[in-house]
Short mmCIF file of C-alpha atoms in Angstrom, two decimals:
data_model
loop_
_atom_site.label_atom_id
_atom_site.label_comp_id
_atom_site.label_asym_id
_atom_site.label_seq_id
_atom_site.Cartn_x
_atom_site.Cartn_y
_atom_site.Cartn_z
CA MET A 275 8.07 39.00 -9.44
CA ILE A 276 11.47 37.27 -9.46
CA PHE A 277 10.65 35.66 -6.11
CA ASP A 278 7.38 34.30 -7.50
CA ILE A 279 9.22 32.69 -10.40
CA LYS A 280 11.83 31.17 -8.09
CA GLU A 281 9.12 29.89 -5.75
CA ASN A 282 7.25 28.37 -8.67
CA ILE A 283 10.39 26.63 -9.94
CA LEU A 284 11.19 25.30 -6.47
CA SER A 285 7.64 24.05 -5.92
CA LYS A 286 7.70 22.25 -9.28
CA LYS A 287 11.01 20.59 -8.37
CA ASP A 288 9.58 19.55 -5.01
CA GLU A 289 6.50 18.12 -6.71
CA GLN A 290 8.63 16.22 -9.23
CA LYS A 291 10.74 14.81 -6.42
CA ARG A 292 7.61 13.80 -4.50
CA CYS A 293 6.16 12.10 -7.58
CA GLU A 294 9.40 10.20 -8.15
CA GLU A 295 9.48 9.05 -4.52
CA GLN A 296 5.87 7.88 -4.76
CA LYS A 297 6.66 6.00 -7.95
CA GLU A 298 9.61 4.28 -6.24
CA LEU A 299 7.41 3.38 -3.26
CA LEU A 300 4.80 1.89 -5.57
CA GLU A 301 7.43 -0.13 -7.46
CA ALA A 302 8.88 -1.44 -4.19
CA PHE A 303 5.37 -2.35 -3.03
CA HIS A 304 4.63 -4.32 -6.21
CA LYS A 305 7.99 -6.12 -6.08
CA THR A 306 7.40 -7.03 -2.44
CA GLN A 307 3.89 -8.21 -3.26
CA GLU A 308 5.26 -10.48 -6.00
CA ALA A 309 8.01 -11.81 -3.73
CA LEU A 310 5.47 -12.52 -0.99
CA ASN A 311 3.23 -14.41 -3.40
CA GLN A 312 6.21 -16.44 -4.62
CA ALA A 313 7.35 -17.17 -1.05
CA ARG A 314 3.87 -18.52 -0.25
CA ILE A 315 3.97 -20.74 -3.34
CA ASP A 316 7.47 -21.97 -2.43
CA PHE A 317 6.30 -22.77 1.11
CA ASN A 318 3.80 -25.26 -0.30
CA PHE A 319 6.57 -27.27 -1.96
CA VAL A 320 9.09 -27.65 0.86
CA SER A 321 9.13 -30.61 3.21
CA ALA A 322 12.41 -30.44 5.11
CA PRO A 323 11.92 -28.87 8.57
CA GLU A 324 14.78 -26.42 8.01
CA LEU A 325 13.27 -25.24 4.74
CA ILE A 326 9.84 -24.88 6.32
CA ASP A 327 11.37 -22.65 9.01
CA ALA A 328 13.24 -20.63 6.40
CA SER A 329 10.05 -20.20 4.35
CA VAL A 330 8.10 -19.03 7.38
CA TYR A 331 10.80 -16.49 8.25
CA GLU A 332 10.86 -15.26 4.66
CA ILE A 333 7.09 -14.88 4.53
CA ASN A 334 7.03 -13.03 7.86
CA SER A 335 9.82 -10.71 6.71
CA LEU A 336 8.12 -9.94 3.41
CA GLN A 337 4.77 -9.44 5.14
CA ALA A 338 6.36 -6.87 7.47
CA ARG A 339 7.88 -5.05 4.48
CA TYR A 340 4.54 -5.21 2.64
CA ASN A 341 2.73 -3.69 5.64
CA TYR A 342 5.36 -0.93 5.96
CA LEU A 343 5.16 0.00 2.27
CA LEU A 344 1.35 -0.05 2.30
CA ARG A 345 1.34 2.25 5.33
CA ARG A 346 3.75 4.64 3.58
CA LEU A 347 1.61 4.62 0.42
CA ARG A 348 -1.45 5.49 2.49
CA GLU A 349 0.44 8.28 4.28
CA GLU A 350 1.50 9.68 0.91
CA LYS A 351 -2.12 9.42 -0.25
CA VAL A 352 -1.10 7.17 -3.15
CA VAL A 353 -3.79 4.68 -2.10
CA ASP A 354 -7.02 5.14 -0.20
CA SER A 355 -6.75 4.21 3.48
CA THR A 356 -9.75 1.88 3.21
CA ARG A 357 -8.33 -0.14 0.30
CA THR A 358 -5.34 -2.33 -0.29
CA LEU A 359 -3.53 -2.73 -3.57
CA ARG A 360 -3.84 -6.16 -5.09
#
């Protein structure tokens, strides 16, 4: 009986921790999505070759982070593997 109670408490703590991690992943995903959208907007307003290069690097970096976070969200079953968050 005592072991059942301890197991139940531990499983609830594990579930709370998992939920918190999923929430943090989702927040990071949305922040990255916003940053990527802003980087694409910024790209349209630069004309100096150095700034164009910097914008391209920034977009590529954010796109890689976006893909990573989306993959993690799918692994955690936060989003369906056939859909993307928009």
